[in-house]
Amino acid sequence: MNTTDKPPTPALPATALAPMQDVTTPEFMRIIAQKGAPDWFVTEFIRVHATSTPAPELLARLDNNGTGRPVYAQLIGENIPAMVRTASRLLRHRVAGIDLNLGCPAPKICRKHVGGGLLRDLAHVDALLGSLREVVPPGKFTVKARIGFDDASPLPSLVALVNKHAVDLLTLHARTVRERYHGPVHYDALAWAARALRCPLIANGDITTPECVARVAAATGCAGVMIGRHAVRNPWIFRQIREQSTPGATVFRPLLGDVRDYITELCTLTAPPGMSPVRVAAHMKKYLNFIGTQVDPQGAFLHAMRRAGDLAGLLRVCDAHLTRDGNADKPYAPEPYPGLRARPNCE
């Protein structure tokens, strides 16, 4: 197939929730699904090494994900026999397919020659893709990568490997591994890749609003978008994308009261049973660090939230900023306020 044989990009862009380590648990995916599910989900990465085997509780959670949508199991590792063995095992369970992580920029991951670190060794990527393609059936093999490690120079070779091994779909975060989550995204690189690929391209990186989706699709020719951090901030974003793309539909705009209800769900459904109030507060802050960037332009909520010592104090901060004094009926900002940032997880 050459690039002119690809079907046209549909009017309604495909959507996926990005895998984020310690965030995209089955419980979090179910919360997102209730707000307006994306077309598919991807699990947080499953670390594979020579002696690893999928834990029984992991397999049970894959078999009963409860989202009503396809869920891809993402693998990260460099040991080819172990990756093949694990992919074959997972495919006997209720997964939509296997996603290979070639993009995680966390230094502790890259140092181990996995994730984004593998973009420095495309010969090994070639062998890994070929071996996985032999055991993963057509339509079930996807890859998530970045445009390069230090710069975008590896991108043409990576795209050639994706074409060579008939990967079914490629998601590209439009930054290098070195850039992590900082600086501008390189949509020109995505546009080039979309033209060169024989499979659909999914754009990832700073997809903040439904309006942004339309701009990125027009600029790159991508088939859809994968959203991570901005879905933590705004769990209604996939619903909004569909509404934005549907003529005559009204786009849902959440209020601060809706955000307070979302926080209750996160607290109730994602905190492990038996966790102490202090640890639950710490657990919740990984979500609130994102949510808080859209609450008030001064960052007062973020400042107070980060200083709460236990769950009761944290929820008092949430009530004070989101529901008291008429705040519940105030609009939630559509994207982060300038100057307010959170510490991102792997996306």
Short mmCIF file of N, CA, C and O in Angstrom, two decimals, residues 191-314:
data_model
loop_
_atom_site.label_atom_id
_atom_site.label_comp_id
_atom_site.label_asym_id
_atom_site.label_seq_id
_atom_site.Cartn_x
_atom_site.Cartn_y
_atom_site.Cartn_z
N ALA A 191 2.63 15.90 10.70
CA ALA A 191 2.08 16.01 9.34
C ALA A 191 2.91 15.19 8.37
O ALA A 191 2.37 14.50 7.49
N TRP A 192 4.24 15.25 8.50
CA TRP A 192 5.10 14.44 7.63
C TRP A 192 4.83 12.96 7.85
O TRP A 192 4.69 12.18 6.89
N ALA A 193 4.75 12.55 9.13
CA ALA A 193 4.54 11.13 9.42
C ALA A 193 3.20 10.64 8.89
O ALA A 193 3.10 9.53 8.36
N ALA A 194 2.16 11.47 9.00
CA ALA A 194 0.84 11.07 8.51
C ALA A 194 0.87 10.78 7.02
O ALA A 194 0.19 9.87 6.53
N ARG A 195 1.66 11.54 6.28
CA ARG A 195 1.76 11.33 4.83
C ARG A 195 2.57 10.07 4.50
O ARG A 195 2.30 9.39 3.52
N ALA A 196 3.57 9.79 5.32
CA ALA A 196 4.49 8.69 5.02
C ALA A 196 4.01 7.33 5.52
O ALA A 196 4.44 6.29 5.01
N LEU A 197 3.14 7.33 6.50
CA LEU A 197 2.69 6.07 7.11
C LEU A 197 1.68 5.33 6.24
O LEU A 197 0.87 5.95 5.55
N ARG A 198 1.71 4.01 6.34
CA ARG A 198 0.68 3.18 5.70
C ARG A 198 -0.45 2.84 6.66
O ARG A 198 -1.42 2.21 6.26
N CYS A 199 -0.31 3.21 7.92
CA CYS A 199 -1.35 2.98 8.92
C CYS A 199 -1.83 4.33 9.43
O CYS A 199 -1.19 5.36 9.19
N PRO A 200 -2.95 4.37 10.14
CA PRO A 200 -3.42 5.64 10.71
C PRO A 200 -2.44 6.19 11.74
O PRO A 200 -1.78 5.45 12.46
N LEU A 201 -2.39 7.51 11.80
CA LEU A 201 -1.59 8.21 12.80
C LEU A 201 -2.51 8.86 13.82
O LEU A 201 -3.47 9.54 13.46
N ILE A 202 -2.20 8.67 15.10
CA ILE A 202 -2.92 9.31 16.19
C ILE A 202 -1.99 10.35 16.81
O ILE A 202 -0.85 10.03 17.17
N ALA A 203 -2.47 11.58 16.92
CA ALA A 203 -1.66 12.67 17.46
C ALA A 203 -1.78 12.73 18.97
O ALA A 203 -2.87 12.57 19.53
N ASN A 204 -0.65 13.00 19.64
CA ASN A 204 -0.62 13.08 21.10
C ASN A 204 0.30 14.23 21.49
O ASN A 204 1.30 14.49 20.84
N GLY A 205 -0.07 14.92 22.57
CA GLY A 205 0.76 16.00 23.09
C GLY A 205 0.05 17.33 23.06
O GLY A 205 -0.21 17.89 22.01
N ASP A 206 -0.30 17.83 24.26
CA ASP A 206 -0.94 19.14 24.41
C ASP A 206 -2.24 19.28 23.63
O ASP A 206 -2.51 20.32 23.03
N ILE A 207 -3.05 18.24 23.62
CA ILE A 207 -4.40 18.32 23.05
C ILE A 207 -5.30 18.78 24.19
O ILE A 207 -5.72 17.99 25.03
N THR A 208 -5.60 20.07 24.24
CA THR A 208 -6.20 20.65 25.44
C THR A 208 -7.72 20.78 25.38
O THR A 208 -8.39 20.73 26.41
N THR A 209 -8.29 21.01 24.20
CA THR A 209 -9.72 21.31 24.07
C THR A 209 -10.27 20.68 22.80
O THR A 209 -9.50 20.30 21.90
N PRO A 210 -11.61 20.59 22.67
CA PRO A 210 -12.18 20.12 21.40
C PRO A 210 -11.76 20.98 20.22
O PRO A 210 -11.53 20.47 19.11
N GLU A 211 -11.66 22.29 20.43
CA GLU A 211 -11.24 23.18 19.35
C GLU A 211 -9.80 22.87 18.92
O GLU A 211 -9.46 22.95 17.73
N CYS A 212 -8.97 22.50 19.89
CA CYS A 212 -7.59 22.12 19.59
C CYS A 212 -7.55 20.87 18.72
O CYS A 212 -6.71 20.76 17.82
N VAL A 213 -8.44 19.93 18.97
CA VAL A 213 -8.49 18.71 18.17
C VAL A 213 -8.71 19.05 16.69
O VAL A 213 -8.04 18.51 15.81
N ALA A 214 -9.65 19.95 16.43
CA ALA A 214 -9.93 20.33 15.05
C ALA A 214 -8.70 20.97 14.40
O ALA A 214 -8.39 20.69 13.24
N ARG A 215 -7.98 21.81 15.15
CA ARG A 215 -6.80 22.46 14.59
C ARG A 215 -5.69 21.45 14.31
O ARG A 215 -5.03 21.50 13.27
N VAL A 216 -5.48 20.51 15.24
CA VAL A 216 -4.42 19.52 15.06
C VAL A 216 -4.74 18.60 13.89
O VAL A 216 -3.87 18.27 13.09
N ALA A 217 -6.00 18.17 13.79
CA ALA A 217 -6.39 17.30 12.68
C ALA A 217 -6.18 18.00 11.34
O ALA A 217 -5.68 17.40 10.38
N ALA A 218 -6.54 19.28 11.27
CA ALA A 218 -6.37 20.03 10.02
C ALA A 218 -4.90 20.22 9.69
O ALA A 218 -4.50 20.16 8.52
N ALA A 219 -4.07 20.43 10.72
CA ALA A 219 -2.65 20.71 10.48
C ALA A 219 -1.84 19.47 10.16
O ALA A 219 -0.81 19.56 9.48
N THR A 220 -2.29 18.31 10.65
CA THR A 220 -1.45 17.11 10.53
C THR A 220 -2.04 16.02 9.63
O THR A 220 -1.30 15.16 9.16
N GLY A 221 -3.35 16.03 9.42
CA GLY A 221 -3.97 14.92 8.70
C GLY A 221 -4.08 13.66 9.52
O GLY A 221 -4.26 12.56 8.98
N CYS A 222 -3.99 13.78 10.84
CA CYS A 222 -4.08 12.61 11.71
C CYS A 222 -5.50 12.04 11.69
O CYS A 222 -6.47 12.73 11.37
N ALA A 223 -5.59 10.75 12.03
CA ALA A 223 -6.90 10.09 12.08
C ALA A 223 -7.62 10.31 13.39
O ALA A 223 -8.81 10.03 13.51
N GLY A 224 -6.91 10.80 14.39
CA GLY A 224 -7.52 11.01 15.69
C GLY A 224 -6.50 11.51 16.68
O GLY A 224 -5.36 11.85 16.32
N VAL A 225 -6.91 11.55 17.95
CA VAL A 225 -6.05 12.10 19.00
C VAL A 225 -6.06 11.18 20.21
O VAL A 225 -7.04 10.50 20.50
N MET A 226 -4.93 11.19 20.91
CA MET A 226 -4.82 10.53 22.20
C MET A 226 -4.55 11.62 23.24
O MET A 226 -3.68 12.46 23.05
N ILE A 227 -5.32 11.59 24.32
CA ILE A 227 -5.25 12.65 25.33
C ILE A 227 -4.99 12.02 26.69
O ILE A 227 -5.63 11.03 27.06
N GLY A 228 -4.05 12.60 27.43
CA GLY A 228 -3.72 12.09 28.75
C GLY A 228 -3.97 13.12 29.83
O GLY A 228 -5.02 13.15 30.46
N ARG A 229 -2.99 14.01 30.07
CA ARG A 229 -3.09 14.97 31.17
C ARG A 229 -4.35 15.81 31.10
O ARG A 229 -4.97 16.09 32.13
N HIS A 230 -4.76 16.19 29.90
CA HIS A 230 -5.92 17.07 29.78
C HIS A 230 -7.24 16.32 29.99
O HIS A 230 -8.26 16.95 30.24
N ALA A 231 -7.21 15.00 29.92
CA ALA A 231 -8.38 14.23 30.31
C ALA A 231 -8.45 14.06 31.82
O ALA A 231 -9.54 13.87 32.37
N VAL A 232 -7.32 14.11 32.51
CA VAL A 232 -7.34 14.13 33.98
C VAL A 232 -7.96 15.44 34.43
O VAL A 232 -8.80 15.48 35.34
N ARG A 233 -7.56 16.56 33.82
CA ARG A 233 -8.12 17.86 34.16
C ARG A 233 -9.60 17.94 33.81
O ARG A 233 -10.39 18.52 34.55
N ASN A 234 -9.94 17.40 32.66
CA ASN A 234 -11.29 17.55 32.11
C ASN A 234 -11.78 16.19 31.61
O ASN A 234 -11.59 15.84 30.45
N PRO A 235 -12.42 15.40 32.48
CA PRO A 235 -12.83 14.05 32.07
C PRO A 235 -13.97 14.04 31.06
O PRO A 235 -14.31 12.97 30.55
N TRP A 236 -14.54 15.20 30.78
CA TRP A 236 -15.62 15.29 29.79
C TRP A 236 -15.09 15.59 28.39
O TRP A 236 -15.87 15.76 27.46
N ILE A 237 -13.78 15.62 28.20
CA ILE A 237 -13.23 16.11 26.94
C ILE A 237 -13.60 15.22 25.76
O ILE A 237 -13.82 15.71 24.65
N PHE A 238 -13.71 13.91 25.95
CA PHE A 238 -14.05 13.04 24.83
C PHE A 238 -15.50 13.25 24.40
O PHE A 238 -15.81 13.25 23.20
N ARG A 239 -16.37 13.45 25.37
CA ARG A 239 -17.76 13.83 25.06
C ARG A 239 -17.78 15.15 24.29
O ARG A 239 -18.50 15.28 23.29
N GLN A 240 -17.00 16.11 24.75
CA GLN A 240 -16.97 17.42 24.10
C GLN A 240 -16.47 17.34 22.67
O GLN A 240 -16.96 18.05 21.78
N ILE A 241 -15.48 16.48 22.43
CA ILE A 241 -14.95 16.32 21.07
C ILE A 241 -16.04 15.83 20.13
O ILE A 241 -16.20 16.33 19.01
N ARG A 242 -16.83 14.85 20.59
CA ARG A 242 -17.92 14.35 19.75
C ARG A 242 -18.96 15.44 19.50
O ARG A 242 -19.45 15.61 18.39
N GLU A 243 -19.29 16.17 20.56
CA GLU A 243 -20.29 17.22 20.41
C GLU A 243 -19.79 18.34 19.50
O GLU A 243 -20.54 18.87 18.67
N GLN A 244 -18.51 18.68 19.63
CA GLN A 244 -17.92 19.72 18.78
C GLN A 244 -17.94 19.31 17.31
O GLN A 244 -18.08 20.15 16.41
N SER A 245 -17.82 18.00 17.06
CA SER A 245 -17.76 17.49 15.69
C SER A 245 -19.12 17.17 15.11
O SER A 245 -19.21 16.74 13.96
N THR A 246 -20.18 17.34 15.90
CA THR A 246 -21.54 16.99 15.45
C THR A 246 -22.32 18.26 15.17
O THR A 246 -22.58 19.05 16.10
N PRO A 247 -22.70 18.51 13.93
CA PRO A 247 -23.45 19.74 13.61
C PRO A 247 -24.72 19.86 14.46
O PRO A 247 -25.48 18.91 14.61
N GLY A 248 -24.92 21.04 15.03
CA GLY A 248 -26.12 21.31 15.81
C GLY A 248 -26.06 20.88 17.25
O GLY A 248 -26.96 21.21 18.03
N ALA A 249 -25.01 20.14 17.65
CA ALA A 249 -24.91 19.68 19.03
C ALA A 249 -24.40 20.80 19.94
O ALA A 249 -23.63 21.66 19.52
N THR A 250 -24.85 20.78 21.18
CA THR A 250 -24.37 21.71 22.20
C THR A 250 -23.21 21.08 22.95
O THR A 250 -23.32 19.94 23.42
N VAL A 251 -22.11 21.78 23.05
CA VAL A 251 -20.93 21.24 23.73
C VAL A 251 -21.07 21.46 25.24
O VAL A 251 -21.29 22.58 25.69
N PHE A 252 -20.97 20.38 25.99
CA PHE A 252 -21.08 20.45 27.45
C PHE A 252 -19.93 21.26 28.02
O PHE A 252 -18.76 21.06 27.68
N ARG A 253 -20.25 22.20 28.91
CA ARG A 253 -19.24 23.01 29.59
C ARG A 253 -19.41 22.82 31.08
O ARG A 253 -20.38 23.31 31.67
N PRO A 254 -18.51 22.12 31.75
CA PRO A 254 -18.68 21.83 33.18
C PRO A 254 -18.55 23.07 34.05
O PRO A 254 -17.86 24.04 33.71
N LEU A 255 -19.22 23.02 35.19
CA LEU A 255 -19.13 24.04 36.22
C LEU A 255 -18.22 23.54 37.35
O LEU A 255 -17.91 22.33 37.42
N LEU A 256 -17.85 24.43 38.25
CA LEU A 256 -17.00 24.01 39.37
C LEU A 256 -17.70 22.97 40.24
O LEU A 256 -17.05 22.10 40.82
N GLY A 257 -19.02 23.03 40.32
CA GLY A 257 -19.76 22.01 41.07
C GLY A 257 -19.61 20.64 40.44
O GLY A 257 -19.52 19.62 41.15
N ASP A 258 -19.58 20.56 39.10
CA ASP A 258 -19.34 19.28 38.43
C ASP A 258 -17.95 18.75 38.75
O ASP A 258 -17.75 17.54 38.92
N VAL A 259 -16.99 19.66 38.83
CA VAL A 259 -15.62 19.25 39.16
C VAL A 259 -15.56 18.70 40.58
O VAL A 259 -14.87 17.70 40.84
N ARG A 260 -16.31 19.31 41.51
CA ARG A 260 -16.32 18.80 42.89
C ARG A 260 -16.89 17.39 42.93
O ARG A 260 -16.38 16.52 43.67
N ASP A 261 -17.93 17.12 42.16
CA ASP A 261 -18.49 15.77 42.09
C ASP A 261 -17.47 14.78 41.52
O ASP A 261 -17.37 13.63 41.98
N TYR A 262 -16.73 15.21 40.52
CA TYR A 262 -15.68 14.38 39.92
C TYR A 262 -14.62 14.03 40.96
O TYR A 262 -14.17 12.88 41.04
N ILE A 263 -14.25 14.99 41.79
CA ILE A 263 -13.25 14.74 42.82
C ILE A 263 -13.77 13.70 43.82
O ILE A 263 -13.02 12.82 44.27
N THR A 264 -15.05 13.78 44.16
CA THR A 264 -15.63 12.76 45.05
C THR A 264 -15.51 11.37 44.44
O THR A 264 -15.17 10.40 45.13
N GLU A 265 -15.80 11.26 43.14
CA GLU A 265 -15.67 9.96 42.47
C GLU A 265 -14.23 9.46 42.51
O GLU A 265 -13.97 8.28 42.76
N LEU A 266 -13.28 10.35 42.23
CA LEU A 266 -11.88 9.95 42.28
C LEU A 266 -11.50 9.44 43.66
O LEU A 266 -10.82 8.41 43.80
N CYS A 267 -11.94 10.14 44.67
CA CYS A 267 -11.62 9.77 46.05
C CYS A 267 -12.25 8.44 46.43
O CYS A 267 -11.62 7.58 47.05
N THR A 268 -13.49 8.25 46.02
CA THR A 268 -14.24 7.06 46.40
C THR A 268 -13.78 5.82 45.64
O THR A 268 -13.67 4.72 46.21
N LEU A 269 -13.48 5.99 44.35
CA LEU A 269 -13.27 4.83 43.49
C LEU A 269 -11.82 4.48 43.22
O LEU A 269 -11.52 3.34 42.88
N THR A 270 -10.90 5.46 43.32
CA THR A 270 -9.52 5.15 42.95
C THR A 270 -8.59 4.90 44.12
O THR A 270 -7.53 4.30 43.95
N ALA A 271 -8.94 5.34 45.32
CA ALA A 271 -8.07 5.11 46.48
C ALA A 271 -8.20 3.66 46.93
O ALA A 271 -9.30 3.16 47.15
N PRO A 272 -7.09 2.94 47.08
CA PRO A 272 -7.16 1.54 47.52
C PRO A 272 -7.82 1.41 48.89
O PRO A 272 -7.64 2.26 49.76
N PRO A 273 -8.58 0.34 49.10
CA PRO A 273 -9.22 0.14 50.40
C PRO A 273 -8.19 0.05 51.53
O PRO A 273 -7.10 -0.51 51.35
N GLY A 274 -8.55 0.62 52.67
CA GLY A 274 -7.68 0.53 53.83
C GLY A 274 -6.57 1.57 53.87
O GLY A 274 -5.79 1.61 54.84
N MET A 275 -6.48 2.43 52.88
CA MET A 275 -5.43 3.46 52.87
C MET A 275 -5.74 4.52 53.93
O MET A 275 -6.88 4.92 54.10
N SER A 276 -4.73 4.97 54.64
CA SER A 276 -4.92 5.97 55.68
C SER A 276 -5.34 7.31 55.08
O SER A 276 -5.03 7.60 53.91
N PRO A 277 -6.01 8.19 55.86
CA PRO A 277 -6.41 9.50 55.35
C PRO A 277 -5.25 10.34 54.83
O PRO A 277 -5.40 11.07 53.86
N VAL A 278 -4.09 10.21 55.46
CA VAL A 278 -2.93 10.97 54.99
C VAL A 278 -2.49 10.47 53.62
O VAL A 278 -2.19 11.25 52.71
N ARG A 279 -2.47 9.15 53.46
CA ARG A 279 -2.05 8.59 52.17
C ARG A 279 -3.10 8.82 51.09
O ARG A 279 -2.76 8.99 49.92
N VAL A 280 -4.39 8.80 51.46
CA VAL A 280 -5.42 9.10 50.47
C VAL A 280 -5.26 10.53 49.96
O VAL A 280 -5.40 10.81 48.77
N ALA A 281 -4.93 11.45 50.87
CA ALA A 281 -4.70 12.83 50.45
C ALA A 281 -3.56 12.91 49.45
O ALA A 281 -3.66 13.60 48.42
N ALA A 282 -2.47 12.21 49.72
CA ALA A 282 -1.34 12.20 48.79
C ALA A 282 -1.74 11.57 47.46
O ALA A 282 -1.35 12.05 46.38
N HIS A 283 -2.53 10.51 47.52
CA HIS A 283 -3.03 9.85 46.31
C HIS A 283 -3.88 10.81 45.48
O HIS A 283 -3.73 10.89 44.25
N MET A 284 -4.74 11.58 46.12
CA MET A 284 -5.62 12.49 45.41
C MET A 284 -4.87 13.65 44.77
O MET A 284 -5.29 14.20 43.76
N LYS A 285 -3.77 14.05 45.38
CA LYS A 285 -3.05 15.22 44.86
C LYS A 285 -2.48 14.99 43.47
O LYS A 285 -2.28 15.95 42.72
N LYS A 286 -2.24 13.74 43.09
CA LYS A 286 -1.73 13.51 41.74
C LYS A 286 -2.79 13.85 40.69
O LYS A 286 -2.45 14.20 39.55
N TYR A 287 -4.08 13.76 41.06
CA TYR A 287 -5.15 14.22 40.17
C TYR A 287 -5.37 15.72 40.31
O TYR A 287 -5.52 16.45 39.33
N LEU A 288 -5.40 16.20 41.56
CA LEU A 288 -5.71 17.60 41.81
C LEU A 288 -4.63 18.54 41.29
O LEU A 288 -4.91 19.70 40.99
N ASN A 289 -3.40 18.06 41.16
CA ASN A 289 -2.35 18.87 40.56
C ASN A 289 -2.69 19.25 39.13
O ASN A 289 -2.28 20.31 38.65
N PHE A 290 -3.43 18.39 38.45
CA PHE A 290 -3.89 18.70 37.10
C PHE A 290 -5.18 19.51 37.14
O PHE A 290 -5.30 20.55 36.48
N ILE A 291 -6.15 19.03 37.89
CA ILE A 291 -7.46 19.70 37.97
C ILE A 291 -7.30 21.15 38.40
O ILE A 291 -7.95 22.06 37.87
N GLY A 292 -6.41 21.39 39.35
CA GLY A 292 -6.27 22.73 39.92
C GLY A 292 -5.78 23.78 38.96
O GLY A 292 -5.97 24.98 39.21
N THR A 293 -5.18 23.39 37.86
CA THR A 293 -4.68 24.38 36.90
C THR A 293 -5.81 25.08 36.15
O THR A 293 -5.55 26.06 35.44
N GLN A 294 -7.04 24.62 36.31
CA GLN A 294 -8.18 25.23 35.63
C GLN A 294 -9.22 25.79 36.60
O GLN A 294 -10.32 26.19 36.19
N VAL A 295 -8.91 25.83 37.89
CA VAL A 295 -9.89 26.28 38.88
C VAL A 295 -9.89 27.80 39.02
O VAL A 295 -10.94 28.44 38.99
N ASP A 296 -8.70 28.40 39.22
CA ASP A 296 -8.63 29.86 39.36
C ASP A 296 -7.31 30.34 38.79
O ASP A 296 -6.29 29.64 38.88
N PRO A 297 -7.30 31.52 38.19
CA PRO A 297 -6.09 31.99 37.49
C PRO A 297 -4.93 32.32 38.41
O PRO A 297 -3.77 32.32 37.98
N GLN A 298 -5.20 32.60 39.70
CA GLN A 298 -4.13 32.93 40.64
C GLN A 298 -3.44 31.69 41.21
O GLN A 298 -2.38 31.80 41.84
N GLY A 299 -4.04 30.51 41.03
CA GLY A 299 -3.47 29.29 41.59
C GLY A 299 -3.73 29.13 43.07
O GLY A 299 -3.03 28.37 43.75
N ALA A 300 -4.74 29.84 43.60
CA ALA A 300 -5.03 29.76 45.05
C ALA A 300 -5.45 28.34 45.45
O ALA A 300 -5.06 27.85 46.52
N PHE A 301 -6.24 27.67 44.61
CA PHE A 301 -6.65 26.31 44.92
C PHE A 301 -5.43 25.39 44.96
O PHE A 301 -5.27 24.59 45.89
N LEU A 302 -4.56 25.49 43.96
CA LEU A 302 -3.36 24.65 43.94
C LEU A 302 -2.52 24.89 45.19
O LEU A 302 -2.02 23.95 45.82
N HIS A 303 -2.34 26.15 45.55
CA HIS A 303 -1.52 26.50 46.71
C HIS A 303 -2.08 25.86 47.99
O HIS A 303 -1.34 25.23 48.76
N ALA A 304 -3.40 26.00 48.19
CA ALA A 304 -4.02 25.46 49.41
C ALA A 304 -4.06 23.94 49.38
O ALA A 304 -3.81 23.28 50.40
N MET A 305 -4.38 23.38 48.23
CA MET A 305 -4.48 21.93 48.11
C MET A 305 -3.15 21.25 48.42
O MET A 305 -3.10 20.23 49.14
N ARG A 306 -2.08 21.79 47.92
CA ARG A 306 -0.77 21.15 48.10
C ARG A 306 -0.31 21.19 49.55
O ARG A 306 0.59 20.43 49.94
N ARG A 307 -0.91 22.03 50.36
CA ARG A 307 -0.52 22.14 51.76
C ARG A 307 -1.44 21.39 52.71
O ARG A 307 -1.20 21.37 53.92
N ALA A 308 -2.49 20.79 52.19
CA ALA A 308 -3.40 20.00 53.03
C ALA A 308 -2.69 18.74 53.50
O ALA A 308 -2.06 18.04 52.71
N GLY A 309 -2.82 18.44 54.81
CA GLY A 309 -2.07 17.33 55.37
C GLY A 309 -2.80 16.01 55.40
O GLY A 309 -2.16 14.95 55.52
N ASP A 310 -4.12 16.04 55.35
CA ASP A 310 -4.88 14.78 55.37
C ASP A 310 -6.12 14.94 54.52
O ASP A 310 -6.38 16.01 53.95
N LEU A 311 -6.90 13.88 54.41
CA LEU A 311 -8.04 13.88 53.50
C LEU A 311 -9.08 14.91 53.92
O LEU A 311 -9.63 15.62 53.06
N ALA A 312 -9.38 15.00 55.21
CA ALA A 312 -10.40 15.96 55.66
C ALA A 312 -10.00 17.38 55.29
O ALA A 312 -10.81 18.17 54.79
N GLY A 313 -8.74 17.72 55.52
CA GLY A 313 -8.28 19.06 55.16
C GLY A 313 -8.30 19.29 53.66
O GLY A 313 -8.64 20.39 53.21
N LEU A 314 -7.96 18.26 52.90
CA LEU A 314 -7.98 18.39 51.44
C LEU A 314 -9.39 18.63 50.93
O LEU A 314 -9.61 19.49 50.07
#
